[in-house]
Short mmCIF file of C-alpha atoms in Angstrom, two decimals:
data_model
loop_
_atom_site.label_atom_id
_atom_site.label_comp_id
_atom_site.label_asym_id
_atom_site.label_seq_id
_atom_site.Cartn_x
_atom_site.Cartn_y
_atom_site.Cartn_z
CA MET X 2 10.47 -1.22 -3.28
CA GLN X 3 11.39 -4.21 -2.47
CA VAL X 4 9.14 -7.75 -1.94
CA THR X 5 10.29 -10.08 -0.12
CA ILE X 6 8.89 -12.19 2.82
CA LYS X 7 9.11 -12.61 6.50
CA LYS X 8 8.84 -16.04 8.05
CA GLY X 9 5.72 -15.87 10.12
CA GLU X 10 2.53 -17.39 10.91
CA PRO X 11 0.57 -19.94 7.97
CA VAL X 12 -1.78 -18.97 5.64
CA ILE X 13 -5.17 -20.96 7.09
CA ALA X 14 -8.43 -20.49 5.87
CA SER X 15 -10.87 -20.96 7.50
CA PRO X 16 -14.53 -23.79 6.04
CA ALA X 17 -16.40 -22.22 3.34
CA GLN X 18 -19.52 -20.19 5.27
CA PRO X 19 -22.20 -17.66 3.83
CA VAL X 20 -20.03 -13.94 4.80
CA GLN X 21 -22.89 -12.10 6.46
CA GLU X 22 -23.27 -8.81 5.21
CA ALA X 23 -26.53 -6.30 5.94
CA GLN X 24 -25.80 -3.03 4.82
CA GLU X 25 -26.14 -0.58 1.67
CA GLY X 26 -27.31 -3.44 -0.61
CA ASP X 27 -24.01 -5.55 -1.12
CA ASP X 28 -24.86 -8.33 -2.76
CA ASP X 29 -23.18 -11.26 -0.45
CA PRO X 30 -20.86 -14.18 -2.00
CA PRO X 31 -21.75 -16.65 -2.80
CA ASP X 32 -24.28 -19.88 -0.09
CA HIS X 33 -23.16 -22.90 -0.43
CA ASN X 34 -26.76 -24.49 -1.54
CA PRO X 35 -26.61 -28.32 -2.03
CA CYS X 36 -28.66 -28.21 -5.42
CA LEU X 37 -25.82 -26.11 -6.69
CA LYS X 38 -22.28 -28.12 -4.31
CA ALA X 39 -24.32 -31.25 -6.84
CA ALA X 40 -24.76 -29.45 -9.80
CA ALA X 41 -20.71 -28.66 -9.26
CA SER X 42 -20.16 -32.95 -8.60
CA ILE X 43 -22.02 -33.31 -11.27
CA SER X 44 -19.69 -31.54 -14.38
CA THR X 45 -17.08 -30.45 -12.45
CA PRO X 46 -13.63 -32.32 -14.65
CA LYS X 47 -11.85 -34.73 -12.92
CA PRO X 48 -8.23 -33.38 -12.55
CA ALA X 49 -6.09 -35.81 -14.46
CA GLY X 50 -2.21 -37.15 -14.01
CA ARG X 51 -0.83 -36.48 -10.24
CA LEU X 52 -2.37 -33.81 -7.64
CA VAL X 53 0.09 -31.44 -7.09
CA ARG X 54 0.15 -29.78 -3.59
CA PHE X 55 1.14 -26.42 -3.34
CA PRO X 56 3.00 -25.27 -0.38
CA THR X 57 1.84 -23.73 2.43
CA HIS X 58 3.35 -20.29 1.96
CA ARG X 59 4.14 -18.68 5.83
CA THR X 60 2.91 -14.68 6.17
CA GLY X 61 3.53 -12.88 9.41
CA ILE X 62 3.21 -9.31 10.44
CA LEU X 63 5.42 -8.22 7.61
CA SER X 64 5.82 -4.42 8.41
CA PRO X 65 5.80 -1.44 11.65
CA ALA X 66 2.77 -0.33 9.57
CA VAL X 67 1.15 -3.37 9.37
CA ARG X 68 1.55 -4.66 13.21
CA SER X 69 0.53 -0.85 14.92
CA PHE X 70 -2.55 -1.42 12.81
CA ARG X 71 -3.52 -4.34 14.00
CA LYS X 72 -2.75 -3.59 17.96
CA ARG X 73 -4.79 -0.39 17.49
CA HIS X 74 -7.76 -2.01 16.02
CA PHE X 75 -7.78 -5.68 16.02
CA PRO X 76 -5.75 -6.56 19.10
CA ASN X 77 -7.28 -9.37 20.09
CA VAL X 78 -7.42 -11.75 16.22
CA PRO X 79 -5.04 -13.55 15.73
CA ASN X 80 -2.64 -14.54 12.04
CA LYS X 81 -5.01 -17.57 12.09
CA LEU X 82 -8.45 -15.51 12.33
CA TRP X 83 -6.47 -12.30 9.72
CA ASN X 84 -5.56 -14.46 7.53
CA ASP X 85 -8.63 -15.98 6.42
CA TRP X 86 -10.00 -13.99 3.24
CA GLN X 87 -13.66 -14.85 5.13
CA TRP X 88 -13.04 -12.87 8.08
CA GLN X 89 -11.42 -9.68 6.04
CA THR X 90 -14.87 -9.84 3.87
CA SER X 91 -17.16 -9.48 6.89
CA ARG X 92 -14.88 -6.65 8.75
CA ARG X 93 -14.27 -4.45 5.45
CA ILE X 94 -14.23 -1.01 6.52
CA ARG X 95 -18.12 0.21 5.00
CA SER X 96 -19.15 3.23 6.98
CA LEU X 97 -18.04 6.54 7.95
CA SER X 98 -17.52 5.90 11.84
CA GLN X 99 -15.42 2.69 11.45
CA LEU X 100 -13.04 5.54 8.41
CA GLU X 101 -13.20 8.00 11.30
CA SER X 102 -11.27 6.08 14.15
CA MET X 103 -8.63 4.25 12.02
CA ILE X 104 -7.99 8.09 9.43
CA CYS X 105 -8.05 11.44 10.42
CA LEU X 106 -11.02 12.28 7.88
CA SER X 107 -10.68 15.89 5.58
CA ASP X 108 -13.11 17.28 4.93
CA ASP X 109 -13.39 16.86 1.35
CA GLU X 110 -13.64 13.69 2.55
CA ARG X 111 -16.54 14.02 5.20
CA ALA X 112 -17.91 15.87 3.47
CA ALA X 113 -18.75 12.32 0.75
CA PHE X 114 -20.55 11.12 3.81
CA THR X 115 -22.21 14.32 5.33
CA ARG X 116 -23.84 15.82 2.38
CA THR X 117 -24.64 13.91 -0.36
CA GLU X 118 -25.49 9.79 -0.37
CA MET X 119 -22.67 8.05 -2.64
CA VAL X 120 -23.05 6.30 -5.38
CA LEU X 121 -21.19 3.75 -4.79
CA PRO X 122 -20.65 2.43 -1.45
CA LEU X 123 -17.30 2.03 1.02
CA GLY X 124 -15.71 -0.92 0.73
CA ILE X 125 -12.20 -1.44 2.19
CA THR X 126 -10.83 -4.63 3.46
CA PRO X 127 -8.71 -4.88 6.99
CA TYR X 128 -5.49 -6.09 5.12
CA TYR X 129 -6.16 -2.87 2.46
CA MET X 130 -6.48 -0.53 5.03
CA THR X 131 -3.79 -0.96 6.07
CA LEU X 132 -1.92 0.92 3.50
CA VAL X 133 -4.53 3.69 4.13
CA SER X 134 -2.41 6.98 4.98
CA ARG X 135 -4.19 6.85 8.45
CA ASP X 136 -3.22 11.37 7.86
CA ASP X 137 -2.09 12.51 4.30
CA PRO X 138 -5.81 12.26 2.66
CA ASN X 139 -3.45 12.68 -1.03
CA GLN X 140 -1.36 9.14 -0.29
CA PRO X 141 -2.10 7.91 -3.61
CA ILE X 142 -3.75 4.25 -2.28
CA ARG X 143 -5.76 6.49 0.40
CA ARG X 144 -7.44 8.54 -2.78
CA THR X 145 -8.00 4.88 -4.79
CA VAL X 146 -10.47 4.20 -1.90
CA ILE X 147 -11.93 6.76 -0.01
CA PRO X 148 -15.13 8.80 -1.17
CA THR X 149 -14.63 12.26 -1.42
CA ILE X 150 -17.03 14.95 -2.96
CA HIS X 151 -15.41 15.63 -6.14
CA GLU X 152 -17.35 12.62 -6.94
CA THR X 153 -20.42 13.97 -7.16
CA ALA X 154 -19.18 16.78 -9.79
CA ARG X 155 -20.25 16.05 -12.89
CA SER X 156 -18.66 16.89 -15.38
CA ILE X 157 -19.21 17.34 -19.90
CA GLY X 158 -18.64 14.07 -21.12
CA GLU X 159 -19.00 11.81 -18.46
CA ALA X 160 -21.68 9.07 -18.08
CA ASP X 161 -22.51 6.48 -16.24
CA ASP X 162 -22.11 3.67 -18.35
CA PRO X 163 -19.57 5.64 -20.54
CA LEU X 164 -18.61 2.04 -22.69
CA GLY X 165 -22.35 1.51 -23.13
CA GLU X 166 -22.18 -2.11 -22.08
CA ASP X 167 -26.36 -1.61 -21.64
CA GLY X 168 -26.34 -1.36 -24.92
CA MET X 169 -24.50 -3.98 -25.74
CA SER X 170 -26.34 -6.80 -23.62
CA PRO X 171 -28.27 -9.16 -24.82
CA ILE X 172 -28.47 -10.92 -21.73
CA PRO X 173 -28.40 -9.59 -18.12
CA GLY X 174 -24.44 -9.17 -17.01
CA LEU X 175 -23.54 -10.25 -20.59
CA VAL X 176 -21.68 -7.54 -22.87
CA HIS X 177 -20.93 -8.73 -26.45
CA ARG X 178 -18.96 -5.65 -28.19
CA TYR X 179 -15.79 -7.46 -30.44
CA PRO X 180 -16.40 -10.40 -32.26
CA ASP X 181 -15.00 -13.60 -30.98
CA ARG X 182 -15.49 -12.51 -26.86
CA VAL X 183 -17.86 -11.65 -24.41
CA LEU X 184 -17.37 -10.05 -20.62
CA LEU X 185 -19.84 -12.12 -18.31
CA LEU X 186 -20.78 -10.53 -15.17
CA LEU X 187 -20.93 -13.06 -12.26
CA SER X 188 -21.88 -10.68 -9.57
CA ASP X 189 -21.81 -6.98 -8.38
CA PHE X 190 -19.78 -7.61 -4.60
CA CYS X 191 -16.63 -5.96 -4.13
CA SER X 192 -14.22 -6.86 -0.99
CA THR X 193 -12.95 -3.39 -1.72
CA TYR X 194 -14.48 -0.41 -3.41
CA CYS X 195 -12.88 1.21 -5.88
CA ARG X 196 -13.68 5.16 -6.42
CA TYR X 197 -12.65 5.52 -10.14
CA CYS X 198 -14.34 1.89 -11.60
CA THR X 199 -16.01 2.11 -14.20
CA ARG X 200 -19.31 0.05 -13.42
CA SER X 201 -20.48 1.84 -10.06
CA ARG X 202 -24.09 3.05 -11.08
CA VAL X 203 -23.40 -1.52 -9.94
CA VAL X 204 -21.24 -2.52 -8.42
CA GLY X 205 -22.23 -3.21 -5.41
CA HIS X 206 -25.93 -2.18 -5.55
CA GLY X 207 -26.99 -5.58 -5.03
CA GLY X 208 -28.46 -5.77 -8.99
CA ILE X 209 -26.24 -8.68 -10.63
CA HIS X 210 -27.04 -12.19 -9.03
CA HIS X 211 -24.98 -14.78 -9.60
CA SER X 212 -28.25 -17.27 -10.04
CA ARG X 213 -28.64 -20.38 -12.28
CA ASN X 214 -31.03 -18.13 -14.10
CA ARG X 215 -29.68 -16.10 -15.25
CA LEU X 216 -26.17 -18.11 -15.54
CA GLU X 217 -27.73 -20.53 -17.68
CA LEU X 218 -29.29 -17.68 -19.95
CA ALA X 219 -25.34 -16.05 -20.37
CA PHE X 220 -24.40 -20.24 -21.02
CA ALA X 221 -27.34 -21.18 -23.75
CA TYR X 222 -26.80 -17.31 -25.77
CA ILE X 223 -22.81 -18.50 -26.01
CA GLU X 224 -23.09 -22.08 -27.25
CA GLN X 225 -26.05 -20.68 -30.13
CA THR X 226 -23.32 -17.89 -30.52
CA SER X 227 -20.14 -20.47 -32.58
CA ALA X 228 -17.76 -17.17 -32.78
CA ILE X 229 -16.73 -17.13 -29.35
CA ARG X 230 -14.16 -18.05 -28.38
CA ASP X 231 -13.08 -15.87 -25.70
CA VAL X 232 -15.33 -15.42 -22.63
CA LEU X 233 -13.83 -12.83 -19.78
CA LEU X 234 -15.49 -13.32 -16.24
CA SER X 235 -15.80 -9.73 -13.82
CA GLY X 236 -18.20 -7.32 -12.04
CA GLY X 237 -18.06 -7.47 -9.16
CA ASP X 238 -15.44 -9.88 -8.58
CA PRO X 239 -15.07 -13.71 -9.52
CA LEU X 240 -13.20 -14.41 -7.33
CA MET X 241 -15.39 -13.82 -4.11
CA LEU X 242 -17.51 -16.83 -5.28
CA GLY X 243 -16.61 -19.57 -2.86
CA GLU X 244 -14.68 -22.33 -5.20
CA GLU X 245 -18.18 -24.90 -5.47
CA LYS X 246 -20.10 -21.90 -7.70
CA LEU X 247 -17.22 -20.59 -9.62
CA SER X 248 -16.18 -24.40 -10.31
CA TRP X 249 -19.67 -25.14 -12.18
CA ILE X 250 -19.87 -22.21 -14.00
CA LEU X 251 -15.24 -22.71 -15.47
CA SER X 252 -17.53 -26.56 -16.06
CA ARG X 253 -20.28 -25.08 -17.93
CA LEU X 254 -18.12 -23.05 -19.94
CA ARG X 255 -15.48 -25.46 -20.28
CA GLN X 256 -18.72 -27.72 -22.05
CA ILE X 257 -19.18 -25.44 -25.24
CA PRO X 258 -16.68 -26.95 -27.84
CA HIS X 259 -16.12 -23.62 -28.88
CA VAL X 260 -15.20 -21.85 -26.38
CA GLU X 261 -11.50 -21.73 -26.52
CA ILE X 262 -9.72 -19.84 -23.63
CA LEU X 263 -11.15 -18.34 -20.07
CA ARG X 264 -9.97 -15.33 -18.45
CA ILE X 265 -10.71 -14.14 -14.57
CA GLY X 266 -10.66 -10.36 -14.06
CA THR X 267 -9.86 -9.54 -10.62
CA LYS X 268 -8.42 -7.03 -8.01
CA VAL X 269 -8.30 -9.74 -5.40
CA PRO X 270 -4.10 -10.29 -5.36
CA ALA X 271 -3.85 -6.13 -4.73
CA VAL X 272 -6.58 -6.30 -2.24
CA LEU X 273 -7.51 -8.76 -0.51
CA PRO X 274 -4.51 -11.38 -0.83
CA GLN X 275 -5.78 -14.50 1.30
CA ARG X 276 -8.67 -15.28 -0.72
CA ILE X 277 -5.54 -17.09 -3.24
CA THR X 278 -5.87 -21.01 -0.93
CA PRO X 279 -4.57 -24.15 -2.28
CA ARG X 280 -7.33 -25.58 -2.33
CA LEU X 281 -8.58 -22.03 -5.14
CA VAL X 282 -5.85 -22.72 -6.72
CA ARG X 283 -6.40 -26.38 -7.30
CA MET X 284 -9.72 -26.29 -8.32
CA LEU X 285 -8.36 -23.87 -10.58
CA ARG X 286 -6.42 -25.64 -12.87
CA GLN X 287 -8.41 -28.28 -13.95
CA TYR X 288 -9.92 -25.32 -16.35
CA HIS X 289 -6.24 -25.11 -18.73
CA PRO X 290 -6.52 -22.66 -20.78
CA LEU X 291 -6.95 -19.93 -17.92
CA TRP X 292 -5.41 -16.67 -18.15
CA MET X 293 -6.11 -14.29 -15.38
CA SER X 294 -5.83 -9.76 -15.24
CA LEU X 295 -5.08 -8.42 -12.57
CA HIS X 296 -5.22 -4.84 -11.25
CA PHE X 297 -2.52 -3.27 -9.78
CA THR X 298 -2.55 0.74 -9.49
CA HIS X 299 0.28 1.88 -7.10
CA PRO X 300 4.10 -0.16 -6.23
CA ASP X 301 2.56 0.17 -2.70
CA GLU X 302 0.46 -2.82 -3.53
CA CYS X 303 2.96 -5.58 -4.02
CA THR X 304 3.43 -7.05 -0.43
CA PRO X 305 5.22 -9.73 0.67
CA GLU X 306 1.05 -10.80 0.56
CA ALA X 307 0.23 -9.94 -2.77
CA LEU X 308 3.39 -11.78 -3.60
CA ARG X 309 2.47 -15.02 -2.42
CA SER X 310 -0.94 -14.87 -4.25
CA CYS X 311 0.14 -14.71 -7.17
CA ASN X 312 3.17 -17.20 -6.52
CA MET X 313 0.32 -19.06 -5.93
CA LEU X 314 -1.64 -18.10 -9.42
CA ALA X 315 1.86 -18.74 -11.49
CA ASP X 316 2.89 -22.04 -10.00
CA ALA X 317 -0.43 -23.43 -11.62
CA GLY X 318 0.14 -22.47 -14.63
CA ILE X 319 -2.05 -19.52 -14.79
CA PRO X 320 -0.55 -16.71 -17.06
CA LEU X 321 -1.07 -13.29 -15.30
CA GLY X 322 -1.42 -9.58 -16.61
CA SER X 323 -2.35 -6.57 -15.45
CA GLN X 324 -4.77 -3.46 -16.40
CA THR X 325 -3.42 -0.25 -14.75
CA VAL X 326 -5.37 2.49 -14.52
CA LEU X 327 -4.05 5.73 -14.82
CA LEU X 328 -4.97 7.71 -12.47
CA LYS X 329 -4.40 11.92 -11.41
CA GLY X 330 -2.04 12.24 -8.45
CA VAL X 331 -1.80 8.47 -7.89
CA ASN X 332 0.47 7.27 -10.56
CA ASP X 333 0.25 9.16 -13.48
CA SER X 334 4.75 9.72 -13.09
CA VAL X 335 7.68 7.90 -15.29
CA GLU X 336 8.53 7.16 -11.72
CA THR X 337 5.89 5.86 -10.44
CA MET X 338 4.69 3.97 -12.71
CA ARG X 339 8.33 2.32 -13.50
CA SER X 340 8.43 1.24 -10.15
CA LEU X 341 5.15 -0.82 -10.80
CA VAL X 342 5.53 -2.25 -13.43
CA HIS X 343 9.28 -3.20 -12.45
CA ASN X 344 7.85 -4.74 -9.11
CA LEU X 345 4.58 -6.26 -11.25
CA LEU X 346 7.80 -8.31 -13.16
CA LYS X 347 9.12 -10.10 -9.93
CA MET X 348 6.32 -10.68 -9.02
CA ARG X 349 5.12 -12.90 -12.04
CA VAL X 350 2.76 -10.28 -13.18
CA ARG X 351 2.72 -9.17 -17.01
CA PRO X 352 1.73 -4.71 -17.26
CA TYR X 353 -0.33 -5.40 -19.84
CA TYR X 354 -3.03 -3.02 -20.35
CA LEU X 355 -2.24 1.01 -19.09
CA TYR X 356 -6.31 1.99 -19.77
CA GLN X 357 -6.89 5.84 -19.86
CA CYS X 358 -9.30 6.49 -16.82
CA ASP X 359 -13.02 6.08 -18.65
CA PRO X 360 -15.68 8.94 -18.44
CA ILE X 361 -17.17 7.64 -15.74
CA THR X 362 -19.85 10.36 -13.43
CA GLY X 363 -17.59 11.72 -10.70
CA SER X 364 -14.45 10.49 -12.18
CA ALA X 365 -12.87 14.56 -13.59
CA HIS X 366 -10.01 14.08 -10.80
CA PHE X 367 -9.34 11.19 -11.61
CA ARG X 368 -8.53 11.85 -15.12
CA THR X 369 -4.81 13.04 -17.16
CA PRO X 370 -4.26 14.18 -19.96
CA ILE X 371 -4.24 11.82 -23.15
CA GLU X 372 -0.06 13.46 -23.32
CA LYS X 373 0.50 12.42 -19.75
CA GLY X 374 -0.24 8.68 -20.99
CA LEU X 375 2.45 9.02 -24.21
CA GLU X 376 4.98 11.14 -21.69
CA ILE X 377 4.81 7.54 -19.41
CA ILE X 378 4.95 5.51 -22.30
CA ARG X 379 7.66 7.85 -23.77
CA GLY X 380 9.75 7.27 -20.25
CA LEU X 381 9.00 3.10 -20.71
CA ARG X 382 10.32 2.68 -24.12
CA GLY X 383 14.04 2.07 -24.40
CA PHE X 384 13.86 2.56 -21.01
CA THR X 385 12.76 -0.59 -19.44
CA THR X 386 12.42 -4.36 -20.88
CA GLY X 387 10.23 -4.66 -23.03
CA TYR X 388 7.70 -6.85 -21.64
CA ALA X 389 7.27 -4.02 -18.98
CA VAL X 390 5.83 -1.24 -20.87
CA PRO X 391 1.75 -2.51 -21.32
CA THR X 392 -0.44 -1.28 -23.64
CA TYR X 393 -1.58 2.18 -23.76
CA VAL X 394 -5.58 2.56 -24.30
CA VAL X 395 -8.99 4.60 -24.51
CA ASP X 396 -12.22 2.50 -24.35
CA ALA X 397 -13.35 4.46 -26.88
CA PRO X 398 -16.67 6.14 -25.44
CA GLY X 399 -20.03 4.15 -26.47
CA GLY X 400 -19.07 1.20 -27.38
CA GLY X 401 -16.15 1.68 -29.76
CA GLY X 402 -13.81 -0.10 -28.19
CA LYS X 403 -10.39 -0.26 -27.25
CA ILE X 404 -8.21 2.00 -28.87
CA PRO X 405 -4.32 1.98 -28.26
CA LEU X 406 -2.23 4.53 -28.56
CA MET X 407 1.40 4.53 -29.00
CA PRO X 408 3.69 8.52 -29.17
CA ASP X 409 5.09 9.74 -32.64
CA TYR X 410 7.45 6.80 -33.74
CA VAL X 411 7.24 7.57 -36.70
CA VAL X 412 8.46 10.77 -37.75
CA GLY X 413 7.66 10.20 -41.60
CA ARG X 414 8.64 9.32 -45.50
CA GLU X 415 11.58 10.50 -47.64
CA ASP X 416 10.96 8.21 -51.23
CA ASP X 417 10.98 4.88 -50.03
CA VAL X 418 13.25 5.13 -46.63
CA LEU X 419 10.61 5.47 -43.49
CA VAL X 420 11.93 8.45 -40.84
CA LEU X 421 12.03 6.68 -37.45
CA ARG X 422 12.12 8.40 -34.26
CA ASN X 423 13.84 6.33 -31.10
CA TYR X 424 13.40 5.72 -26.88
CA LYS X 425 16.60 8.56 -27.20
CA ASN X 426 14.81 11.15 -29.79
CA GLN X 427 16.96 9.97 -32.23
CA LEU X 428 16.49 9.95 -36.53
CA TYR X 429 16.59 6.73 -38.29
CA GLN X 430 16.01 5.29 -41.78
CA TYR X 431 14.76 2.57 -42.70
CA PRO X 432 14.77 1.25 -46.70
CA GLU X 433 10.77 -0.03 -47.70
CA SER X 434 12.39 -0.41 -51.38
CA GLY X 435 11.64 -4.04 -52.17
CA TYR X 436 14.04 -5.93 -53.91
CA ILE X 437 16.08 -6.20 -56.67
CA SER X 438 17.26 -8.76 -58.54
CA ILE X 439 20.84 -8.70 -59.76
#
């Protein structure tokens, strides 16, 4: 799809204020406790050099689908509110009655609400809901966020914690699987819940709090473990925290001498691009080297709003990579994946990982055979730029870590010659014998 930006109303974020949530045990976005503000003001380093002013990007009502959706469901909401990330978060679609007023539910979708209790709560921002088909239950975007009865079916080999994260957590919310890096879960709150979420056992239930006491325990563990050089912040979505709290966390980590790299895992640019504000970006750029792992699943997510948010992050010097989960009926074709990775590159996002869907409980309807992923890599390698080809991995069940999978490009050996197959399925020989002196 062609990604363009049209002129419209400015994106204006309202002053920071708590967003009230009251259902399904969701952890609230952060409050603005004066004590936390004081802590942040003490520990946050002053930015060096001149102040960089990011342009005010202008976005309006960008497509007939968005215009129709807003006219039908939010007729009196001005652009200023629509483009406010806190308004978007507080108006999430979270109930069966709301869905019924917006889309025509299929029997399988309705059964998810009426026949059983969902493990993962429902949550979709109004912005992301504009990408959901009203009538087609098989539309890719719709399948990723609208629950179905298939979520309740448990297949052989599935588990609530397939990656064994709980068994590798020396501190609650801190996962130490690899020698030199840790995963720090800041909260369990997301603005939009993906139905294939690996952490559906904890996300959206209020069990992971961004409390200072818990985080200080995690910081102490990192400080005492000098092998840790890389910290990945995830959750939930770290960017759903307020700037003060997130700045305090990044600042505390930056005070640990052996921590070299900070990373943030987020789906915000895809589901809530309004969250990427000049204020947020100015704060983030103080903590370089800072990397960001984004989560894009389908080319329909590559909207002008997503382009704007990624441009702001890239302009701040933050390298962006996308981690895409391979999903049956969503992106499991060479054509769809090629469109996605090409759009990501235009948005200055490097396709990083293509994940085989983890065997979480109730995920059978999303999982593809391994051969499907290999087919997609074969369809990309050589047929498009190398930057567009992600690494296909299985995150090994039980905590084995990421294992890369590649098509069989090495055919075999003949004496001192390596026989290779190229992207056109043609065979070539590469001499591996040592140098001969003359």
